[in-house]
CSV table of C-alpha atoms in Angstrom, one decimal:
chain,number,residue,atom,x,y,z
A,1,MET,CA,-19.8,-26.1,31.7
A,2,ALA,CA,-22.6,-25.8,28.0
A,3,ASP,CA,-21.9,-25.6,25.0
A,4,VAL,CA,-22.1,-21.9,24.1
A,5,ASN,CA,-21.8,-22.3,20.0
A,6,GLN,CA,-25.4,-23.3,19.4
A,7,GLY,CA,-26.6,-23.1,16.3
A,8,ASN,CA,-22.5,-23.4,14.6
A,9,ARG,CA,-23.1,-19.7,15.0
A,10,PRO,CA,-19.3,-17.8,15.6
A,11,LEU,CA,-18.7,-15.9,18.5
A,12,SER,CA,-17.7,-13.4,18.2
A,13,PRO,CA,-18.2,-10.8,14.6
A,14,HIS,CA,-15.8,-11.5,12.5
A,15,LEU,CA,-15.0,-10.4,8.5
A,16,GLN,CA,-18.7,-11.7,7.6
A,17,ALA,CA,-20.1,-10.9,9.2
A,18,TYR,CA,-18.7,-6.9,9.9
A,19,ARG,CA,-17.8,-4.4,7.7
A,20,LEU,CA,-14.7,-2.7,7.8
A,21,PRO,CA,-14.5,1.0,7.9
A,22,LEU,CA,-13.1,2.6,5.6
A,23,ASN,CA,-10.1,4.0,7.8
A,24,ALA,CA,-10.0,0.3,9.1
A,25,LYS,CA,-9.2,-0.4,5.2
A,26,LEU,CA,-6.6,2.1,4.9
A,27,SER,CA,-4.6,1.5,8.4
A,28,ILE,CA,-4.2,-2.1,6.5
A,29,LEU,CA,-3.6,-0.7,3.7
A,30,HIS,CA,-0.5,0.9,5.4
A,31,ARG,CA,0.8,-2.1,6.8
A,32,ILE,CA,0.9,-3.3,2.9
A,33,THR,CA,2.1,-1.1,1.1
A,34,GLY,CA,5.3,-0.5,3.6
A,35,VAL,CA,5.9,-4.3,3.2
A,36,ALA,CA,5.8,-3.5,-0.7
A,37,MET,CA,8.2,-1.4,-1.1
A,38,GLY,CA,11.0,-2.5,1.6
A,39,PHE,CA,10.3,-5.7,-1.4
A,40,SER,CA,10.2,-2.8,-4.3
A,41,GLY,CA,13.8,-1.8,-2.4
A,42,VAL,CA,15.5,-4.6,-2.9
A,43,LEU,CA,14.6,-4.8,-6.3
A,44,ILE,CA,16.1,-1.3,-7.2
A,45,VAL,CA,19.6,-3.0,-4.6
A,46,TRP,CA,18.7,-5.8,-7.3
A,47,TYR,CA,19.6,-3.4,-10.4
A,48,PHE,CA,22.4,-1.2,-9.1
A,49,LEU,CA,24.4,-4.4,-7.8
A,50,ALA,CA,24.3,-6.2,-11.4
A,51,LEU,CA,25.1,-2.8,-12.6
A,52,ALA,CA,28.0,-3.3,-10.7
A,53,THR,CA,28.9,-6.5,-11.2
A,54,GLY,CA,29.2,-6.7,-14.9
A,55,PRO,CA,27.2,-6.7,-18.4
A,56,GLU,CA,25.9,-10.0,-18.6
A,57,TYR,CA,24.5,-9.7,-15.2
A,58,PHE,CA,23.2,-6.5,-15.6
A,59,GLU,CA,21.4,-7.5,-18.8
A,60,THR,CA,19.8,-10.1,-16.7
A,61,ALA,CA,18.7,-7.8,-14.6
A,62,SER,CA,17.3,-5.1,-17.5
A,63,ALA,CA,16.2,-7.7,-19.0
A,64,VAL,CA,13.5,-8.8,-15.5
A,65,LEU,CA,12.8,-5.1,-14.8
A,66,THR,CA,12.0,-3.9,-17.9
A,67,SER,CA,9.7,-7.2,-19.3
A,68,TRP,CA,5.8,-6.8,-18.3
A,69,PHE,CA,7.2,-8.5,-14.9
A,70,GLY,CA,8.2,-5.5,-14.1
A,71,ASP,CA,6.4,-3.0,-15.7
A,72,ILE,CA,3.5,-4.5,-13.4
A,73,VAL,CA,5.8,-4.8,-10.3
A,74,PHE,CA,6.7,-0.8,-10.8
A,75,PHE,CA,3.1,0.0,-12.0
A,76,LEU,CA,2.3,-1.4,-8.3
A,77,SER,CA,4.7,0.5,-5.8
A,78,ILE,CA,4.6,3.2,-7.7
A,79,CYS,CA,0.9,2.6,-5.9
A,80,ALA,CA,2.2,1.8,-3.3
A,81,LEU,CA,4.7,4.7,-2.1
A,82,TRP,CA,1.9,7.1,-2.7
A,83,LEU,CA,-0.7,5.6,-1.3
A,84,HIS,CA,1.6,4.8,1.4
A,85,PHE,CA,3.0,8.9,1.5
A,86,ALA,CA,-0.7,10.2,1.4
A,87,ASN,CA,-1.8,7.6,4.5
A,88,GLY,CA,1.9,8.8,6.0
A,89,VAL,CA,1.0,12.4,5.8
A,90,ARG,CA,-2.6,11.6,7.6
A,91,HIS,CA,-0.8,10.2,11.0
A,92,LEU,CA,1.8,13.0,10.4
A,93,ILE,CA,-1.5,15.2,11.1
A,94,TRP,CA,-3.3,12.6,13.6
A,95,ASP,CA,0.6,13.4,16.1
A,96,THR,CA,-0.8,16.5,16.4
A,97,GLY,CA,-3.9,15.8,18.1
A,98,SER,CA,-6.8,16.8,15.5
A,99,HIS,CA,-8.3,16.0,12.8
A,100,PHE,CA,-10.1,12.5,14.6
A,101,GLY,CA,-14.0,13.5,14.1
A,102,GLN,CA,-15.7,10.8,12.6
A,103,LYS,CA,-16.8,13.0,9.7
A,104,THR,CA,-13.1,14.1,9.6
A,105,VAL,CA,-11.3,11.0,8.7
A,106,ASN,CA,-13.4,9.7,6.1
A,107,ARG,CA,-12.7,12.9,4.4
A,108,THR,CA,-9.3,12.5,4.9
A,109,ALA,CA,-9.5,9.0,3.9
A,110,LEU,CA,-11.1,10.2,1.0
A,111,ILE,CA,-9.1,13.2,-0.5
A,112,GLY,CA,-6.0,10.7,0.6
A,113,ILE,CA,-7.3,8.2,-1.9
A,114,GLY,CA,-7.6,10.7,-4.3
A,115,PHE,CA,-4.4,12.2,-3.7
A,116,ALA,CA,-2.8,9.1,-4.2
A,117,VAL,CA,-4.3,8.1,-7.5
A,118,VAL,CA,-3.9,11.9,-8.9
A,119,MET,CA,-0.4,11.9,-8.1
A,120,VAL,CA,-0.3,8.0,-9.1
A,121,ILE,CA,-1.1,9.2,-13.2
A,122,VAL,CA,1.0,12.8,-12.6
A,123,THR,CA,3.2,9.9,-12.2
A,124,ILE,CA,3.1,7.8,-15.4
A,125,ILE,CA,2.7,10.9,-16.9
A,126,VAL,CA,5.9,12.6,-15.9
A,127,GLY,CA,8.0,8.9,-16.1
């Protein structure tokens, strides 16, 4: 059989030669934010278990979650929550069979990102 890979070039489009559309990027982010919120949920459960365990263990958990590391984790959790929510609403709308046009898909993607950014800012200001 002839060598198909002449010139050591890729056999199919890949991430270095293919630019993902915004909808594909949001789909990947939707999955990532879902997993990230699972880890955030584990941290919240750990905090409540530490509270129920005793004052010494609670001090440790509180010190970790109120440190700079905890601040970063909670900020990223808020970002993940709102982006996942906005993209989830898009998926619910698509489940009705509407808003599938290319322009509409891109427009709702930008609206979802804008909504997530605004809600993160509101959450930080109010919280």
